[in-house]
Coordinates of C-alpha atoms and ligand atoms in Angstrom, one line a residue:
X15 CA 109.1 100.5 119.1
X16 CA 110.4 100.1 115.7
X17 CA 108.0 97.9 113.0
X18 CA 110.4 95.1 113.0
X19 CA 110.6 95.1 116.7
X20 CA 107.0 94.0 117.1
X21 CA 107.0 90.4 117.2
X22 CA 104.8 88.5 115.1
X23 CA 103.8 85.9 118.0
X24 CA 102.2 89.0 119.5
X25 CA 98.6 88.3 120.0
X26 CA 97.7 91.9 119.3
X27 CA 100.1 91.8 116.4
X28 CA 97.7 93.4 113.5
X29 CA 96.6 95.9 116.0
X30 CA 100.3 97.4 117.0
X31 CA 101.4 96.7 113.6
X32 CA 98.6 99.2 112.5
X33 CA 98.8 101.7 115.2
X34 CA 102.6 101.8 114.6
X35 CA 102.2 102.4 110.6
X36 CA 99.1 105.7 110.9
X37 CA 101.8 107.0 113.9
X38 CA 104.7 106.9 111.4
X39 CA 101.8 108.2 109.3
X40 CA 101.0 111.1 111.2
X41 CA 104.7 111.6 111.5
X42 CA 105.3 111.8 107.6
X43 CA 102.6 114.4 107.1
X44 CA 100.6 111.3 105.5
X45 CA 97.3 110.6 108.0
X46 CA 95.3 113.5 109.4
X47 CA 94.8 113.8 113.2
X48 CA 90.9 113.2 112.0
X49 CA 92.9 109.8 110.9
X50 CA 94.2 108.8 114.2
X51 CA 90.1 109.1 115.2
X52 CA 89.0 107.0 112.9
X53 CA 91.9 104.4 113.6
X54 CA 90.6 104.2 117.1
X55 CA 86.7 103.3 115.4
X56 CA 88.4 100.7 113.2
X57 CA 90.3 99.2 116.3
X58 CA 87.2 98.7 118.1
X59 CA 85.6 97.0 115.4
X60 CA 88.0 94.9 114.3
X61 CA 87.9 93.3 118.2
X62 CA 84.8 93.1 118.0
X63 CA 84.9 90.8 115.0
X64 CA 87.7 88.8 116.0
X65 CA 90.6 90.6 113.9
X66 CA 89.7 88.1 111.2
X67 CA 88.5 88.1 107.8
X68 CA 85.1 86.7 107.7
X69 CA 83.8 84.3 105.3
X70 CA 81.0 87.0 104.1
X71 CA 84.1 89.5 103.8
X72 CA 86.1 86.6 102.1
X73 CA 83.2 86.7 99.6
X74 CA 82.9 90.3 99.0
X75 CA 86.4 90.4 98.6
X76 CA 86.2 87.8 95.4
X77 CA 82.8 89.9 94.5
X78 CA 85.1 92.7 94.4
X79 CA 88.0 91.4 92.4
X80 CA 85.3 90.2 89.7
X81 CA 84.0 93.9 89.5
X82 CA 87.5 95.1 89.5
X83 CA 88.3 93.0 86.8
X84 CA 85.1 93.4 84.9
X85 CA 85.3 97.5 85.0
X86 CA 85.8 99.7 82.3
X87 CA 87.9 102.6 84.4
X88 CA 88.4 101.0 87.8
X89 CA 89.5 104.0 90.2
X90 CA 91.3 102.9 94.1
X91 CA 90.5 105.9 95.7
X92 CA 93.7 106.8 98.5
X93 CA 93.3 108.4 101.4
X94 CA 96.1 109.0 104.2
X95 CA 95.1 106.0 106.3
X96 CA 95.4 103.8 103.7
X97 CA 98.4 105.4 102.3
X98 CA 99.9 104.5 106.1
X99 CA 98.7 101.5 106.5
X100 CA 99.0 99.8 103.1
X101 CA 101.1 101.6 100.2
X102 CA 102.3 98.3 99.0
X103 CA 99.5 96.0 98.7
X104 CA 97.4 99.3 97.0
X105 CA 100.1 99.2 94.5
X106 CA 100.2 96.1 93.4
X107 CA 96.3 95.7 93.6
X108 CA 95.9 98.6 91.1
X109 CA 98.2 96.9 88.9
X110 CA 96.7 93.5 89.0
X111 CA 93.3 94.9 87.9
X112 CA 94.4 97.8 85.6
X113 CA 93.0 100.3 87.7
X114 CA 94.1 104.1 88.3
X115 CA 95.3 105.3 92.0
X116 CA 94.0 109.0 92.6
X117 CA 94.5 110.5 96.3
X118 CA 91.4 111.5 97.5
X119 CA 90.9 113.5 100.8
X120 CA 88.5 114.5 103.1
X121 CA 90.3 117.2 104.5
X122 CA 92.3 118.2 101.2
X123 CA 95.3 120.2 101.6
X124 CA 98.2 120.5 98.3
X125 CA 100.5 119.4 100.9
X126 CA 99.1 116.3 102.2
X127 CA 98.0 115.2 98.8
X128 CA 102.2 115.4 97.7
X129 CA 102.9 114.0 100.6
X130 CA 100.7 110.6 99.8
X131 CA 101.4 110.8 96.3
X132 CA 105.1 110.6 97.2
X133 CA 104.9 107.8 99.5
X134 CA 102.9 105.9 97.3
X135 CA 105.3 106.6 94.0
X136 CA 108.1 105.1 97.2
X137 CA 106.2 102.0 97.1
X138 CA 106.0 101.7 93.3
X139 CA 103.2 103.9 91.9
X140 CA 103.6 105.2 88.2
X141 CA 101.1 107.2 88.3
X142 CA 99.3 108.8 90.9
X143 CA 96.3 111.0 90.2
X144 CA 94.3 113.3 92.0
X145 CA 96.4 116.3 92.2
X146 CA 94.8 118.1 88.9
X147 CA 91.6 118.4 91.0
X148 CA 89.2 119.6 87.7
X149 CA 86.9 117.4 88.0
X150 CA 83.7 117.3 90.5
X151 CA 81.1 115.0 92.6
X152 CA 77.9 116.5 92.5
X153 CA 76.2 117.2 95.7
X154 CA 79.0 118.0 97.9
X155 CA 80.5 120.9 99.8
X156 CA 83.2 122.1 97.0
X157 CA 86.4 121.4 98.3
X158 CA 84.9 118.1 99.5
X159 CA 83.8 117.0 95.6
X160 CA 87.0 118.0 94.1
X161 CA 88.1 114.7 91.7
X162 CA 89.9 114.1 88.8
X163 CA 88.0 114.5 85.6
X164 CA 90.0 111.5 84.2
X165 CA 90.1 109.5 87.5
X166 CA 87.3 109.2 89.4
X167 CA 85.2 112.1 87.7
X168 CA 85.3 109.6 84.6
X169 CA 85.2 106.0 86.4
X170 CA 83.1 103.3 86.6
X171 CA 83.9 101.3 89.3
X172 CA 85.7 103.1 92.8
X173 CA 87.4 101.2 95.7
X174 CA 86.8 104.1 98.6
X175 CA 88.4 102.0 102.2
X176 CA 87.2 104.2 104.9
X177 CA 85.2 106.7 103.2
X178 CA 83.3 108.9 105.0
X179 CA 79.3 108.4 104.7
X180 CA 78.1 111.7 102.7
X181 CA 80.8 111.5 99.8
X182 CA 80.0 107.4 99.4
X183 CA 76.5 108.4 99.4
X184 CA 77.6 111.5 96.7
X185 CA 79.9 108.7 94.9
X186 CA 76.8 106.5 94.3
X187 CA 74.5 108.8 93.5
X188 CA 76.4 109.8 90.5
X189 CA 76.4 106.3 89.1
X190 CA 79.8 104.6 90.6
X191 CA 79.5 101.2 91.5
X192 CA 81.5 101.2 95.2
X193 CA 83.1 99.4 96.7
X194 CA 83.8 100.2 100.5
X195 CA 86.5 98.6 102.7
X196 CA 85.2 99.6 106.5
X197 CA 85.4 97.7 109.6
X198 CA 81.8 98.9 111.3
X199 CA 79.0 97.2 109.2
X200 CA 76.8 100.0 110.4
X201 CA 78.4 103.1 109.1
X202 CA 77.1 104.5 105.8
X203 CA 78.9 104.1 103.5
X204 CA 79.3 100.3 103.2
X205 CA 75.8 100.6 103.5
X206 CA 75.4 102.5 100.2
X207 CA 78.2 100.2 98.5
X208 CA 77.5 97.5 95.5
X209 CA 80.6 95.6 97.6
X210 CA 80.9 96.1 101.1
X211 CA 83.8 94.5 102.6
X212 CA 83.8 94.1 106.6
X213 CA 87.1 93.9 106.9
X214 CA 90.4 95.6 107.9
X215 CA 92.7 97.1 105.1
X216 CA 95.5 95.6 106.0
X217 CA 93.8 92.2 105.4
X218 CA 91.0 93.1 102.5
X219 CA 92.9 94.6 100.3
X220 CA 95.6 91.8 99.8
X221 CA 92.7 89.5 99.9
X222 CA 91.0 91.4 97.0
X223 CA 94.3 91.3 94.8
X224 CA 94.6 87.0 95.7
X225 CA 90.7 86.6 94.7
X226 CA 91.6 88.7 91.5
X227 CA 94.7 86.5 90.5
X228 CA 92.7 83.5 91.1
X229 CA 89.7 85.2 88.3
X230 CA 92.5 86.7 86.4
X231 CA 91.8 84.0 83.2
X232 CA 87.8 83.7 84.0
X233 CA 85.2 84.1 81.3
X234 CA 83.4 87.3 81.7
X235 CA 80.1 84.8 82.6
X236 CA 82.3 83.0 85.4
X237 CA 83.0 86.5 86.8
X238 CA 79.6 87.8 86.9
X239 CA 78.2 85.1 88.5
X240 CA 80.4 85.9 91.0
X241 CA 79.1 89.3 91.3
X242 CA 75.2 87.9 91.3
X243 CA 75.9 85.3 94.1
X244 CA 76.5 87.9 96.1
X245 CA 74.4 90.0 98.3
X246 CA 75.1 93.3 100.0
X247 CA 72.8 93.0 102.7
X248 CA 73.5 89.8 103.5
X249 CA 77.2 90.4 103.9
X250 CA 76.4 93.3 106.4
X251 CA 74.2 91.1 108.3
X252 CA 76.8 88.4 108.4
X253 CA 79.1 91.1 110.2
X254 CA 76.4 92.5 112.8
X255 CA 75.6 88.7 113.6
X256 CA 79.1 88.2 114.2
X257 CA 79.6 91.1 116.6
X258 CA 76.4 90.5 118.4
X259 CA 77.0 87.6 119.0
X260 CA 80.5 87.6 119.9
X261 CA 82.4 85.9 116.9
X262 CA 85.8 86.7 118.6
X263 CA 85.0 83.9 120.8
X264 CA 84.0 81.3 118.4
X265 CA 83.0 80.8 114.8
X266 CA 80.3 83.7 112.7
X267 CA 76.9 82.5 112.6
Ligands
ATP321 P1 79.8 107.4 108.2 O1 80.1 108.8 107.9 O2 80.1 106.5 107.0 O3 78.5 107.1 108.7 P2 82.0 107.4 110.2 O4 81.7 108.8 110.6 O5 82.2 106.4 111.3 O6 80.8 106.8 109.3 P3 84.7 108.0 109.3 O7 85.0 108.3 110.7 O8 84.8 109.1 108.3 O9 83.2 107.4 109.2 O10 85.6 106.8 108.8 C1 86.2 105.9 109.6 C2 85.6 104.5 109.2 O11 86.7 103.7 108.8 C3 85.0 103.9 110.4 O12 83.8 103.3 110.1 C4 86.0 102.8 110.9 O13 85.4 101.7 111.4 C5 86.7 102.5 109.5 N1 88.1 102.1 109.7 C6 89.1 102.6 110.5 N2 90.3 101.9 110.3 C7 90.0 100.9 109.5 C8 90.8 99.9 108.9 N3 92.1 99.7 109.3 N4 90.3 99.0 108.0 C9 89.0 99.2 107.7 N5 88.1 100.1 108.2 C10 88.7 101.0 109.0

């Protein structure tokens, strides 16, 4: 099946649509096969919380364009399942907030991080960093802390969707405010984030960009109250509440 051949009446629609897009991902050397495991996590979760967009995840998303907006060097950090799932929106939210895109991989290899930096210059990029690699996160493995000196080495503020728990951890500890896009609430690294947003990619990060629009002409005062009203933790418990108690069958708690 073809993208445009899934129909959009589909109740499963967001689900195909994403499994489709990190296949064609796998396909164009762009999503790991690590990436396909960590689809199948995401799929699970998002079930479990009713493939919607919570309002706590509604509100971390406006928390999040307010800190976007309100950075210095804002960094969207790219790995190859968000390359496959959403080149597009990434694009246009980096431009609406002024923020760098660098690729950023677990498993690095020169030709996967082309390959994503390609894909994302095919869906309107200028520029796209990460490849220089001469820059470092302390208190990783090497080839797992390699950055860009000027990109995330130098940033205040990161966007890391789907990051795995040791380098968000690493990330935080050397002073970036994160914010983490990750469907399980219990996973680490939207545990360790300033923003953690519960949500799938495909439906944060446009979210984020509307939310950032909307702030686009607020005082700086008007955005950081946005960022004070909200809480971390109580945005993961929202989520856990909602699974528990089985929000895909009614309304979160
Ligand atoms: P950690 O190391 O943080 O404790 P982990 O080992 O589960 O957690 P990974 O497997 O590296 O982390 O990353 C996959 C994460 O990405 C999972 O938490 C999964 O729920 C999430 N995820 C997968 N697909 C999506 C998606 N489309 N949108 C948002 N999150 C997703």
């Amino acid at each position: 099946m073809t993208e445009t051949e899934i129909p959009e009446d589909h109740p499963r629609y967001a689900s195909l649509l994403t499994r489709h897009r990190i296949e064609a991902g796998v396909e164009k050397g762009i999503t790991s096969k690590q990436g396909l495991i960590a689809q199948g996590r995401g799929e699970a979760f998002d079930y479990l919380l009713g493939e919607r967009t919570l309002p706590s995840a509604d509100a971390a998303a406006r928390a999040a364009a307010a800190t976007l907006l309100s950075a210095e060097r804002p960094v969207f950090s790219v790995n190859g399942n968000v390359a496959a799932l959403v080149p597009e929106e990434t694009v246009e939210l980096a431009r609406v907030v002024d923020a760098d895109l660098e690729v950023n991989l677990f498993n690095r290899t020169e030709e996967r991080m082309e390959a994503i930096a390609d894909h994302l210059r095919e869906h309107g990029a200028e520029e796209v960093k990460g490849l220089t690699g001469d820059g470092e996160i302390p208190g990783l493995e090497h080839a797992r802390g390699i950055v860009d000196a000027d990109g995330i080495g130098a940033a205040d503020v990161v966007v890391v969707p789907l990051e795995d728990g040791d380098r968000a951890e690493a990330l935080a500890a050397a002073g970036k405010t994160e914010i983490v896009i990750d469907l399980n609430p219990g996973s680490r690294s939207p545990r360790t984030a300033a923003v953690p947003i519960i949500d799938n990619v495909l439906r944060a990060v446009p979210n984020v960009t509307a939310h950032a629009r909307d702030l686009a002409d607020a005082s700086p005062a008007e955005r950081r109250a946005v960022v004070d009203d909200f809480d971390p933790n109580a945005a993961l418990e929202a989520a856990e509440r909602a699974i528990r108690e089985g929000s895909f069958s009614g309304d979160e708690a």
